mmCIF file of C-alpha atoms in Angstrom:
data_model
loop_
_atom_site.group_PDB
_atom_site.id
_atom_site.type_symbol
_atom_site.label_atom_id
_atom_site.label_comp_id
_atom_site.label_asym_id
_atom_site.label_seq_id
_atom_site.Cartn_x
_atom_site.Cartn_y
_atom_site.Cartn_z
ATOM 1 C CA MET U 539 -1.743 -44.273 -6.827
ATOM 2 C CA VAL U 540 -5.766 -42.860 -6.876
ATOM 3 C CA ARG U 541 -7.913 -44.518 -4.233
ATOM 4 C CA LYS U 542 -11.159 -45.947 -6.058
ATOM 5 C CA ASN U 543 -14.277 -43.683 -5.213
ATOM 6 C CA LEU U 544 -12.063 -41.013 -3.239
ATOM 7 C CA SER U 545 -13.827 -39.422 -1.032
ATOM 8 C CA CYS U 546 -14.301 -35.641 -0.638
ATOM 9 C CA LEU U 547 -12.158 -35.450 2.845
ATOM 10 C CA GLU U 548 -9.402 -37.593 1.197
ATOM 11 C CA LEU U 549 -9.426 -35.428 -1.959
ATOM 12 C CA TYR U 550 -8.469 -32.390 0.591
ATOM 13 C CA ARG U 551 -5.886 -34.629 2.554
ATOM 14 C CA GLN U 552 -4.021 -34.868 -0.759
ATOM 15 C CA THR U 553 -4.503 -31.583 -2.822
ATOM 16 C CA LEU U 554 -1.926 -29.449 -0.538
ATOM 17 C CA VAL U 555 -3.954 -27.186 2.371
ATOM 18 C CA SER U 556 -6.229 -29.701 4.205
ATOM 19 C CA ASN U 557 -9.345 -28.106 3.801
ATOM 20 C CA ILE U 558 -10.993 -24.891 2.991
ATOM 21 C CA GLY U 559 -11.196 -23.462 6.626
ATOM 22 C CA CYS U 560 -8.056 -24.135 7.102
ATOM 23 C CA LEU U 561 -6.662 -22.247 3.658
ATOM 24 C CA LEU U 562 -9.077 -19.512 4.602
ATOM 25 C CA GLU U 563 -7.288 -18.900 7.985
ATOM 26 C CA TYR U 564 -4.113 -18.570 6.042
ATOM 27 C CA MET U 565 -5.403 -16.358 4.199
ATOM 28 C CA GLN U 566 -6.694 -14.042 6.701
ATOM 29 C CA LYS U 567 -3.279 -14.234 8.482
ATOM 30 C CA LEU U 568 -1.718 -13.296 5.313
ATOM 31 C CA PHE U 569 -3.561 -10.401 4.850
ATOM 32 C CA TYR U 570 -2.794 -8.990 8.485
ATOM 33 C CA LEU U 571 1.020 -9.754 8.056
ATOM 34 C CA TYR U 572 1.154 -7.721 4.725
ATOM 35 C CA GLU U 573 -1.133 -4.725 6.380
ATOM 36 C CA ARG U 574 1.657 -4.437 9.176
ATOM 37 C CA LYS U 575 4.440 -5.464 6.231
ATOM 38 C CA GLY U 576 3.157 -3.094 3.856
ATOM 39 C CA GLU U 577 3.908 -5.301 0.816
ATOM 40 C CA SER U 578 1.657 -6.607 -2.076
ATOM 41 C CA LEU U 579 0.334 -9.826 -2.113
ATOM 42 C CA SER U 580 -1.290 -11.572 -5.188
ATOM 43 C CA VAL U 581 -4.506 -14.077 -4.755
ATOM 44 C CA LEU U 582 -4.775 -16.704 -7.533
ATOM 45 C CA LEU U 583 -8.202 -18.364 -8.075
ATOM 46 C CA LEU U 584 -7.885 -22.083 -10.759
ATOM 47 C CA ASP U 585 -11.149 -23.194 -12.072
ATOM 48 C CA VAL U 586 -11.754 -26.241 -14.177
ATOM 49 C CA ASP U 587 -14.057 -25.031 -16.714
ATOM 50 C CA ASN U 588 -15.444 -28.404 -18.257
ATOM 51 C CA MET U 589 -15.353 -30.457 -15.080
ATOM 52 C CA LYS U 590 -18.903 -31.317 -14.892
ATOM 53 C CA GLN U 591 -18.690 -33.263 -18.731
ATOM 54 C CA ILE U 592 -15.664 -35.218 -17.252
ATOM 55 C CA ASN U 593 -17.546 -36.079 -14.071
ATOM 56 C CA ARG U 594 -20.555 -37.385 -16.857
ATOM 57 C CA SER U 595 -18.258 -39.033 -19.568
ATOM 58 C CA CYS U 596 -15.496 -40.179 -17.188
ATOM 59 C CA GLY U 597 -16.825 -40.544 -13.488
ATOM 60 C CA TYR U 598 -16.119 -38.962 -10.400
ATOM 61 C CA GLU U 599 -13.239 -41.772 -10.099
ATOM 62 C CA TYR U 600 -11.489 -40.021 -13.228
ATOM 63 C CA GLY U 601 -12.868 -36.385 -12.068
ATOM 64 C CA ASN U 602 -10.666 -36.933 -8.942
ATOM 65 C CA THR U 603 -7.946 -38.031 -10.646
ATOM 66 C CA VAL U 604 -7.730 -34.716 -12.678
ATOM 67 C CA LEU U 605 -7.948 -32.305 -9.392
ATOM 68 C CA LEU U 606 -4.964 -34.683 -7.769
ATOM 69 C CA LYS U 607 -2.972 -34.159 -11.163
ATOM 70 C CA ILE U 608 -3.981 -30.407 -11.347
ATOM 71 C CA SER U 609 -2.757 -29.752 -7.774
ATOM 72 C CA GLU U 610 0.516 -31.734 -8.265
ATOM 73 C CA VAL U 611 1.364 -29.588 -11.052
ATOM 74 C CA ILE U 612 0.620 -26.196 -8.903
ATOM 75 C CA SER U 613 2.662 -27.660 -5.821
ATOM 76 C CA ASN U 614 5.258 -27.972 -8.433
ATOM 77 C CA SER U 615 4.581 -24.432 -9.937
ATOM 78 C CA ILE U 616 5.214 -22.654 -6.569
ATOM 79 C CA ARG U 617 7.696 -21.462 -4.274
ATOM 80 C CA ARG U 618 7.710 -23.419 -0.798
ATOM 81 C CA SER U 619 6.406 -19.835 0.890
ATOM 82 C CA ASP U 620 3.602 -19.860 -1.423
ATOM 83 C CA ILE U 621 -0.140 -21.662 -0.229
ATOM 84 C CA ALA U 622 -2.521 -23.084 -1.894
ATOM 85 C CA GLY U 623 -5.203 -25.424 -1.137
ATOM 86 C CA LYS U 624 -8.611 -26.686 -3.065
ATOM 87 C CA TYR U 625 -11.521 -24.136 -2.952
ATOM 88 C CA LYS U 626 -14.833 -24.967 -3.990
ATOM 89 C CA GLY U 627 -16.010 -27.437 -6.313
ATOM 90 C CA SER U 628 -13.521 -27.770 -9.094
ATOM 91 C CA SER U 629 -11.386 -24.808 -8.150
ATOM 92 C CA PHE U 630 -7.970 -24.148 -6.283
ATOM 93 C CA LEU U 631 -6.606 -20.930 -4.302
ATOM 94 C CA ILE U 632 -3.007 -20.071 -4.520
ATOM 95 C CA LEU U 633 -1.621 -17.305 -2.267
ATOM 96 C CA LEU U 634 1.597 -15.709 -3.336
ATOM 97 C CA PRO U 635 3.070 -13.691 -0.481
ATOM 98 C CA ASN U 636 5.135 -10.717 -1.520
ATOM 99 C CA SER U 637 4.062 -10.984 -4.995
ATOM 100 C CA ASP U 638 2.984 -8.273 -7.263
ATOM 101 C CA ALA U 639 0.822 -9.180 -10.486
ATOM 102 C CA LYS U 640 3.630 -9.215 -12.850
ATOM 103 C CA GLY U 641 5.165 -12.405 -10.525
ATOM 104 C CA ALA U 642 1.574 -13.727 -10.337
ATOM 105 C CA GLY U 643 1.156 -13.666 -14.167
ATOM 106 C CA LYS U 644 4.707 -15.829 -14.285
ATOM 107 C CA VAL U 645 3.265 -18.396 -12.243
ATOM 108 C CA ALA U 646 -0.130 -18.917 -13.782
ATOM 109 C CA LYS U 647 1.210 -19.347 -17.053
ATOM 110 C CA ARG U 648 3.430 -21.851 -15.231
ATOM 111 C CA ILE U 649 0.674 -23.702 -13.791
ATOM 112 C CA LYS U 650 -1.469 -23.793 -17.346
ATOM 113 C CA SER U 651 1.982 -24.784 -19.174
ATOM 114 C CA GLY U 652 1.984 -27.944 -16.703
ATOM 115 C CA ILE U 653 -1.709 -28.738 -17.275
ATOM 116 C CA GLU U 654 -1.433 -28.395 -21.190
ATOM 117 C CA VAL U 655 1.500 -31.091 -21.131
ATOM 118 C CA LEU U 656 -0.784 -33.902 -18.763
ATOM 119 C CA ASP U 657 -2.263 -36.590 -20.628
ATOM 120 C CA PHE U 658 -5.823 -36.662 -19.755
ATOM 121 C CA ASN U 659 -8.589 -38.627 -21.589
ATOM 122 C CA SER U 660 -10.491 -36.239 -22.504
ATOM 123 C CA ARG U 661 -9.610 -32.132 -23.112
ATOM 124 C CA VAL U 662 -9.170 -30.262 -19.778
ATOM 125 C CA SER U 663 -9.719 -26.277 -19.703
ATOM 126 C CA ILE U 664 -9.062 -24.020 -17.068
ATOM 127 C CA THR U 665 -9.511 -20.291 -16.281
ATOM 128 C CA ILE U 666 -7.354 -18.537 -13.766
ATOM 129 C CA GLY U 667 -8.052 -15.131 -11.801
ATOM 130 C CA ILE U 668 -5.248 -12.951 -10.550
ATOM 131 C CA TYR U 669 -5.771 -10.232 -8.086
ATOM 132 C CA SER U 670 -2.705 -8.420 -7.003
ATOM 133 C CA PHE U 671 -3.416 -5.820 -4.175
ATOM 134 C CA LEU U 672 -1.287 -4.044 -0.941
ATOM 135 C CA PRO U 673 -3.844 -5.546 1.856
ATOM 136 C CA THR U 674 -5.128 -2.156 3.806
ATOM 137 C CA GLY U 675 -8.602 -3.578 5.647
ATOM 138 C CA GLN U 676 -9.943 -5.696 2.880
ATOM 139 C CA SER U 677 -11.871 -8.706 4.163
ATOM 140 C CA VAL U 678 -11.477 -11.920 2.535
ATOM 141 C CA GLU U 679 -14.801 -12.839 1.451
ATOM 142 C CA ALA U 680 -14.513 -9.034 -0.619
ATOM 143 C CA VAL U 681 -11.550 -10.500 -2.306
ATOM 144 C CA LEU U 682 -12.767 -14.074 -2.599
ATOM 145 C CA ASP U 683 -15.960 -12.642 -3.896
ATOM 146 C CA LEU U 684 -14.324 -10.211 -6.251
ATOM 147 C CA ILE U 685 -12.037 -12.943 -7.790
ATOM 148 C CA GLU U 686 -15.012 -15.859 -8.531
ATOM 149 C CA ALA U 687 -17.183 -12.967 -10.274
ATOM 150 C CA HIS U 688 -14.311 -12.127 -12.936
ATOM 151 C CA VAL U 689 -13.469 -16.178 -13.102
ATOM 152 C CA ALA U 690 -17.228 -16.817 -13.709
ATOM 153 C CA ASP U 691 -17.525 -13.854 -16.356
ATOM 154 C CA VAL U 692 -14.524 -15.719 -18.020
ATOM 155 C CA LYS U 693 -16.020 -18.696 -18.016
ATOM 156 C CA SER U 694 -19.596 -18.066 -19.483
ATOM 157 C CA ARG U 695 -17.947 -16.411 -22.120
ATOM 158 C CA GLY U 696 -15.971 -19.976 -22.976
ATOM 159 C CA GLY U 697 -13.315 -20.266 -20.462
ATOM 160 C CA GLY U 698 -9.554 -21.359 -20.794
ATOM 161 C CA ASP U 699 -8.034 -17.809 -20.467
ATOM 162 C CA THR U 700 -5.875 -15.780 -17.571
ATOM 163 C CA VAL U 701 -7.669 -12.781 -16.259
ATOM 164 C CA LEU U 702 -5.562 -10.096 -14.460
ATOM 165 C CA ILE U 703 -8.115 -8.426 -12.207
ATOM 166 C CA GLN U 704 -7.224 -4.723 -11.638
ATOM 167 C CA LYS U 705 -10.961 -3.380 -9.594
ATOM 168 C CA GLU U 706 -9.432 -1.589 -6.495
ATOM 169 C CA LEU U 707 -11.487 -2.638 -3.675
ATOM 170 C CA PRO U 708 -12.929 0.106 -0.995
ATOM 171 C CA ARG U 709 -10.679 0.324 1.800
ATOM 172 C CA SER U 710 -12.386 -0.525 5.543
ATOM 173 C CA SER U 711 -14.694 2.156 7.254
ATOM 174 C CA LEU U 712 -14.063 2.713 10.937
ATOM 175 C CA ASP U 713 -16.795 3.933 12.859
ATOM 176 C CA HIS U 714 -16.475 6.720 15.152
ATOM 177 C CA GLN U 715 -16.155 4.348 18.098
ATOM 178 C CA THR U 716 -13.217 2.245 16.966
ATOM 179 C CA LEU U 717 -11.706 5.479 16.128
ATOM 180 C CA LEU U 718 -12.263 6.393 19.719
ATOM 181 C CA GLU U 719 -11.023 3.654 21.667
ATOM 182 C CA ALA U 720 -8.237 3.682 19.234
ATOM 183 C CA LEU U 721 -7.257 6.873 20.755
ATOM 184 C CA LYS U 722 -8.124 5.587 24.832
ATOM 185 C CA LYS U 723 -5.914 3.179 23.785
ATOM 186 C CA LYS U 724 -3.029 4.386 21.676
ATOM 187 C CA LEU U 725 -2.975 2.226 19.054
ATOM 188 C CA VAL U 726 -1.835 5.471 16.599
ATOM 189 C CA GLU U 727 1.900 4.946 15.935
ATOM 190 C CA PRO U 728 4.374 6.582 13.459
ATOM 191 C CA ALA U 729 5.967 4.596 10.229
ATOM 192 C CA PHE U 730 8.882 6.050 8.912
ATOM 193 C CA GLN U 731 9.511 6.366 5.109
ATOM 194 C CA PRO U 732 13.518 6.850 4.022
ATOM 195 C CA ILE U 733 13.823 9.312 1.482
ATOM 196 C CA TYR U 734 16.884 9.048 -0.213
ATOM 197 C CA ASN U 735 19.359 11.863 -1.770
ATOM 198 C CA LEU U 736 20.110 10.483 -5.366
ATOM 199 C CA GLU U 737 23.635 12.356 -5.844
ATOM 200 C CA SER U 738 25.183 10.744 -2.615
ATOM 201 C CA GLY U 739 23.178 7.430 -2.239
ATOM 202 C CA LYS U 740 21.971 8.062 1.201
ATOM 203 C CA ILE U 741 19.141 8.867 3.276
ATOM 204 C CA GLU U 742 18.479 12.251 3.236
ATOM 205 C CA GLY U 743 15.532 11.776 6.120
ATOM 206 C CA TYR U 744 12.085 10.145 6.634
ATOM 207 C CA GLU U 745 8.943 11.135 6.099
ATOM 208 C CA VAL U 746 6.713 10.691 9.198
ATOM 209 C CA LEU U 747 3.213 8.601 8.476
ATOM 210 C CA MET U 748 0.400 7.844 10.714
ATOM 211 C CA ARG U 749 -0.894 4.204 11.197
ATOM 212 C CA LEU U 750 -3.547 2.131 13.008
ATOM 213 C CA VAL U 751 -1.746 -0.930 14.824
ATOM 214 C CA MET U 752 -4.944 -2.557 15.962
ATOM 215 C CA GLU U 753 -5.220 -5.086 18.318
ATOM 216 C CA ASP U 754 -5.718 -7.988 15.816
ATOM 217 C CA GLY U 755 -2.355 -7.336 14.331
ATOM 218 C CA ARG U 756 -3.544 -5.422 11.676
ATOM 219 C CA VAL U 757 -1.599 -2.219 10.741
ATOM 220 C CA LEU U 758 -3.709 0.378 8.749
ATOM 221 C CA PRO U 759 -2.687 3.060 7.029
ATOM 222 C CA ALA U 760 -3.605 6.325 7.201
ATOM 223 C CA ASP U 761 -5.958 6.527 3.790
ATOM 224 C CA CYS U 762 -8.008 3.520 5.509
ATOM 225 C CA PHE U 763 -9.110 5.884 8.003
ATOM 226 C CA ILE U 764 -8.638 9.443 7.406
ATOM 227 C CA GLU U 765 -11.908 10.436 5.939
ATOM 228 C CA ASP U 766 -13.651 8.621 8.689
ATOM 229 C CA LEU U 767 -11.326 10.919 11.278
ATOM 230 C CA LEU U 768 -11.930 13.675 9.891
ATOM 231 C CA LYS U 769 -15.780 13.219 10.596
ATOM 232 C CA THR U 770 -14.849 13.752 14.057
ATOM 233 C CA SER U 771 -13.226 15.521 16.586
ATOM 234 C CA PHE U 772 -10.341 13.703 16.785
ATOM 235 C CA ILE U 773 -7.724 14.559 14.147
ATOM 236 C CA SER U 774 -5.833 17.108 16.794
ATOM 237 C CA PRO U 775 -5.279 14.453 19.133
ATOM 238 C CA PHE U 776 -4.540 11.782 16.652
ATOM 239 C CA GLU U 777 -1.695 13.838 15.063
ATOM 240 C CA GLU U 778 -0.205 14.925 18.467
ATOM 241 C CA MET U 779 -0.005 11.611 19.384
ATOM 242 C CA VAL U 780 1.759 10.368 16.171
ATOM 243 C CA LEU U 781 4.120 13.629 16.503
ATOM 244 C CA GLN U 782 5.163 12.606 19.941
ATOM 245 C CA LYS U 783 6.193 8.992 19.302
ATOM 246 C CA ALA U 784 7.723 10.211 16.343
ATOM 247 C CA PHE U 785 10.039 12.889 18.067
ATOM 248 C CA SER U 786 10.567 10.126 21.253
ATOM 249 C CA LYS U 787 11.654 7.740 17.986
ATOM 250 C CA PHE U 788 13.648 9.855 15.940
ATOM 251 C CA THR U 789 15.763 10.807 19.201
ATOM 252 C CA ASP U 790 15.678 7.438 20.836
ATOM 253 C CA LEU U 791 16.647 5.174 17.896
ATOM 254 C CA GLY U 792 19.467 8.355 16.723
ATOM 255 C CA LEU U 793 17.746 8.506 13.366
ATOM 256 C CA GLU U 794 20.087 10.648 10.811
ATOM 257 C CA GLY U 795 19.204 13.264 8.613
ATOM 258 C CA LYS U 796 15.592 15.336 8.486
ATOM 259 C CA MET U 797 11.994 14.504 9.819
ATOM 260 C CA TYR U 798 8.979 15.491 6.705
ATOM 261 C CA ILE U 799 5.836 16.275 8.614
ATOM 262 C CA ASN U 800 2.874 16.864 7.457
ATOM 263 C CA PHE U 801 1.433 19.874 8.436
ATOM 264 C CA PRO U 802 -1.369 19.245 11.012
ATOM 265 C CA TYR U 803 -4.671 19.831 10.600
ATOM 266 C CA ASN U 804 -5.043 22.269 13.855
ATOM 267 C CA PHE U 805 -2.309 24.436 12.185
ATOM 268 C CA VAL U 806 -3.990 25.071 8.971
ATOM 269 C CA ASN U 807 -7.056 25.326 9.679
ATOM 270 C CA PHE U 808 -6.631 28.232 12.364
ATOM 271 C CA ILE U 809 -4.904 30.429 9.447
ATOM 272 C CA ALA U 810 -7.639 32.358 8.660
ATOM 273 C CA LYS U 811 -8.335 33.101 12.067
ATOM 274 C CA GLY U 812 -4.501 33.852 12.964
ATOM 275 C CA ARG U 813 -4.370 31.601 15.759
ATOM 276 C CA LEU U 814 -1.294 29.803 14.792
ATOM 277 C CA LYS U 815 0.175 26.719 16.762
ATOM 278 C CA LEU U 816 3.484 26.353 15.850
ATOM 279 C CA SER U 817 4.983 28.691 19.284
ATOM 280 C CA ASP U 818 3.701 25.152 20.841
ATOM 281 C CA PHE U 819 4.956 22.991 18.490
ATOM 282 C CA TYR U 820 8.451 24.531 18.449
ATOM 283 C CA LYS U 821 8.476 23.993 22.188
ATOM 284 C CA GLU U 822 7.539 20.512 21.666
ATOM 285 C CA VAL U 823 10.546 19.973 18.845
ATOM 286 C CA THR U 824 12.940 20.973 21.195
ATOM 287 C CA SER U 825 12.154 19.430 24.463
ATOM 288 C CA TYR U 826 12.992 15.939 22.881
ATOM 289 C CA GLY U 827 16.752 17.604 21.714
ATOM 290 C CA ILE U 828 15.798 17.752 17.998
ATOM 291 C CA GLU U 829 17.222 20.957 16.112
ATOM 292 C CA PRO U 830 14.091 22.771 14.167
ATOM 293 C CA SER U 831 16.172 22.702 11.228
ATOM 294 C CA ARG U 832 16.047 18.846 11.018
ATOM 295 C CA VAL U 833 12.199 19.076 10.875
ATOM 296 C CA VAL U 834 10.551 19.796 7.536
ATOM 297 C CA LEU U 835 7.129 20.942 7.431
ATOM 298 C CA GLU U 836 5.074 19.496 4.355
ATOM 299 C CA LEU U 837 2.347 21.621 3.295
ATOM 300 C CA SER U 838 -0.556 20.198 1.373
ATOM 301 C CA GLU U 839 -2.599 22.533 -0.373
ATOM 302 C CA SER U 840 -5.467 20.544 -0.281
ATOM 303 C CA LYS U 841 -5.510 21.240 3.961
ATOM 304 C CA MET U 842 -5.599 24.969 3.274
ATOM 305 C CA THR U 843 -8.747 27.164 4.155
ATOM 306 C CA GLY U 844 -7.356 29.777 3.912
ATOM 307 C CA GLY U 845 -5.748 32.408 0.773
ATOM 308 C CA THR U 846 -2.328 33.019 -0.476
ATOM 309 C CA GLU U 847 -1.718 35.924 2.219
ATOM 310 C CA ASP U 848 -2.709 33.605 4.924
ATOM 311 C CA LEU U 849 -0.131 30.655 3.313
ATOM 312 C CA LEU U 850 2.569 33.329 3.122
ATOM 313 C CA GLU U 851 2.066 34.267 7.092
ATOM 314 C CA LEU U 852 2.120 30.720 8.100
ATOM 315 C CA VAL U 853 5.412 29.976 6.042
ATOM 316 C CA LYS U 854 7.146 33.110 7.290
ATOM 317 C CA GLU U 855 6.014 32.005 11.107
ATOM 318 C CA ALA U 856 6.888 28.404 10.322
ATOM 319 C CA ARG U 857 10.731 30.271 8.891
ATOM 320 C CA SER U 858 11.120 32.070 11.932
ATOM 321 C CA TYR U 859 11.421 28.534 14.052
ATOM 322 C CA ARG U 860 14.048 27.513 11.709
ATOM 323 C CA PHE U 861 11.706 24.971 10.462
ATOM 324 C CA GLY U 862 12.310 23.916 6.731
ATOM 325 C CA ILE U 863 9.152 24.041 3.931
ATOM 326 C CA ALA U 864 7.927 21.574 1.563
ATOM 327 C CA VAL U 865 5.528 21.568 -0.839
ATOM 328 C CA ASP U 866 3.385 17.649 -0.351
ATOM 329 C CA ASP U 867 1.945 16.397 -4.018
ATOM 330 C CA PHE U 868 2.753 19.078 -5.984
ATOM 331 C CA GLY U 869 1.179 18.330 -9.657
ATOM 332 C CA ILE U 870 -2.392 17.386 -8.482
ATOM 333 C CA GLU U 871 -5.378 18.590 -7.406
ATOM 334 C CA TYR U 872 -5.071 22.366 -5.903
ATOM 335 C CA SER U 873 -1.436 22.416 -6.940
ATOM 336 C CA SER U 874 -0.754 26.540 -7.516
ATOM 337 C CA VAL U 875 2.667 27.706 -9.095
ATOM 338 C CA GLU U 876 1.758 31.489 -8.087
ATOM 339 C CA ARG U 877 1.801 30.072 -4.162
ATOM 340 C CA LEU U 878 4.790 27.718 -5.135
ATOM 341 C CA ILE U 879 6.880 30.663 -6.519
ATOM 342 C CA LYS U 880 5.314 33.006 -3.537
ATOM 343 C CA THR U 881 6.231 30.614 -0.629
ATOM 344 C CA ARG U 882 9.505 29.489 -1.892
ATOM 345 C CA PRO U 883 9.641 26.086 -0.751
ATOM 346 C CA ASP U 884 12.494 24.252 0.279
ATOM 347 C CA VAL U 885 11.831 21.280 -1.417
ATOM 348 C CA VAL U 886 9.248 20.527 -3.912
ATOM 349 C CA LYS U 887 7.966 16.965 -4.143
ATOM 350 C CA LEU U 888 6.517 15.820 -7.163
ATOM 351 C CA ASP U 889 3.429 13.568 -7.089
ATOM 352 C CA GLY U 890 3.703 10.054 -8.319
ATOM 353 C CA PHE U 891 0.936 11.415 -10.928
ATOM 354 C CA PHE U 892 4.091 12.026 -13.007
ATOM 355 C CA LEU U 893 5.446 8.728 -12.949
ATOM 356 C CA ARG U 894 2.112 6.715 -13.590
ATOM 357 C CA GLU U 895 0.625 9.622 -15.980
ATOM 358 C CA ALA U 896 2.609 12.262 -17.072
ATOM 359 C CA ARG U 897 6.066 10.930 -17.878
ATOM 360 C CA SER U 898 6.394 13.076 -20.644
ATOM 361 C CA MET U 899 5.871 16.493 -18.860
ATOM 362 C CA LEU U 900 8.114 15.265 -16.220
ATOM 363 C CA LYS U 901 11.365 16.288 -17.510
ATOM 364 C CA TRP U 902 10.059 19.558 -18.158
ATOM 365 C CA VAL U 903 8.285 19.984 -14.802
ATOM 366 C CA VAL U 904 11.970 19.150 -13.095
ATOM 367 C CA VAL U 905 13.710 21.761 -15.815
ATOM 368 C CA GLY U 906 11.619 24.560 -14.273
ATOM 369 C CA MET U 907 11.731 23.940 -10.595
ATOM 370 C CA LYS U 908 15.748 23.813 -11.531
ATOM 371 C CA LYS U 909 15.199 26.869 -12.926
ATOM 372 C CA LEU U 910 13.427 28.714 -10.197
ATOM 373 C CA GLY U 911 15.883 27.294 -7.533
ATOM 374 C CA PHE U 912 13.955 24.710 -5.873
ATOM 375 C CA LYS U 913 15.141 21.484 -5.188
ATOM 376 C CA VAL U 914 12.781 18.660 -5.993
ATOM 377 C CA LEU U 915 11.686 14.926 -4.909
ATOM 378 C CA ALA U 916 10.167 12.489 -6.796
ATOM 379 C CA GLU U 917 6.992 10.530 -4.233
ATOM 380 C CA GLN U 918 5.753 6.952 -5.039
ATOM 381 C CA VAL U 919 8.802 5.726 -7.007
ATOM 382 C CA GLU U 920 7.986 2.028 -6.911
ATOM 383 C CA LYS U 921 9.671 0.255 -9.737
ATOM 384 C CA GLU U 922 13.369 0.041 -10.675
ATOM 385 C CA GLU U 923 12.530 1.564 -14.248
ATOM 386 C CA GLU U 924 10.952 4.660 -12.381
ATOM 387 C CA PHE U 925 14.210 4.909 -9.963
ATOM 388 C CA GLU U 926 16.146 4.999 -13.279
ATOM 389 C CA LEU U 927 14.311 7.790 -14.617
ATOM 390 C CA VAL U 928 14.424 10.175 -11.910
ATOM 391 C CA LYS U 929 17.740 9.397 -11.384
ATOM 392 C CA SER U 930 18.505 10.445 -15.005
ATOM 393 C CA LEU U 931 16.783 13.655 -15.027
ATOM 394 C CA LYS U 932 18.808 14.539 -12.149
ATOM 395 C CA ILE U 933 16.137 14.944 -9.630
ATOM 396 C CA ASP U 934 17.765 15.766 -5.924
ATOM 397 C CA MET U 935 15.457 12.919 -3.723
ATOM 398 C CA ALA U 936 12.806 10.447 -3.937
ATOM 399 C CA GLN U 937 10.895 7.812 -2.022
ATOM 400 C CA GLY U 938 8.841 5.400 -2.818
ATOM 401 C CA PHE U 939 8.137 1.386 -2.208
ATOM 402 C CA TYR U 940 11.091 0.603 -4.412
ATOM 403 C CA LEU U 941 13.749 2.384 -2.343
ATOM 404 C CA GLY U 942 12.089 1.625 1.068
ATOM 405 C CA ARG U 943 8.572 0.862 2.791
ATOM 406 C CA PRO U 944 6.764 2.813 6.001
ATOM 407 C CA GLN U 945 8.441 0.756 8.712
ATOM 408 C CA LEU U 946 7.004 0.978 12.591
ATOM 409 C CA LEU U 947 10.125 0.977 14.476
#
């Protein structure tokens, strides 16, 4: 039974998480955890549109009753692993770990349906904002500001609706000193993402990706800091450190298959001057007992500073050491069919652009690549339907969140 003249503190205690401070602390920890796991997190903000009218017409005691009944509906509509609590005024925050926009939408629908059948003295209208994202350094404050702004906009137009927020927040920026400290403390780590052979169903190898494991527990993917890193002189030592750790783990853990490694910037930037660094790289690879033929160097043309002849020289040099060659992110930015044919890579990695925005072209691109004799790898396979599509097109290999997320081993 609801107490008469229920205080604000008592209301918090009876509505899920005990207070806002505790709720926001949970939220921050989830951000850190899901950055580290590289998995999606959804945040819902539910606000009662007409709370002021309810309080005026029925009194604050009845208004508190409405909030308590809504909290019961929320509690019955979420998983035991989810977190919810009263937020500002007449609103509630609901945190859904490992949940994408589709799953969050189902939760919102359950909550709305549960509230609609409640027996209130007056009409209760709610607005729900949904934000599903992959935490990559975004602040709790920025996420809440974004959701609150969208919910307020819906309410200004009458409310009573559910809005899916698709705006992408800017990623965190790291200053020169932070990057220097990360280098000194060796916070750079390799993450391994599996690449599957679609014919055998087995792991073909792993792509090595760069991560920063911050002292507060956050794990930042490269796209959070690579632009800041390129403004410094640290890119080469960062790459050297992540590759050394990757070689060591690859050997110590006895990983099977091949290592797919992005061409280090210092290799590419020295092409025009003819100062290739592959000899030292070869010595380092073999010093870990790794056969060079198990290393595939991925070339992204966005890194190239020289012309086609420079690229051919680099590829020829790499092949003389028995390294494999892959063209990365084919289909976007500076992709060149001329360079593709002249370099004859062992693998062509098709950018996720084809799955997201150009599916009608994908079949013909794959057919063309096959006729030219290339093995094809589909990148950014994130859904079951995308996986079934790439299998139906007889694509050789695939990688993406659906098949396996990058892991710190």
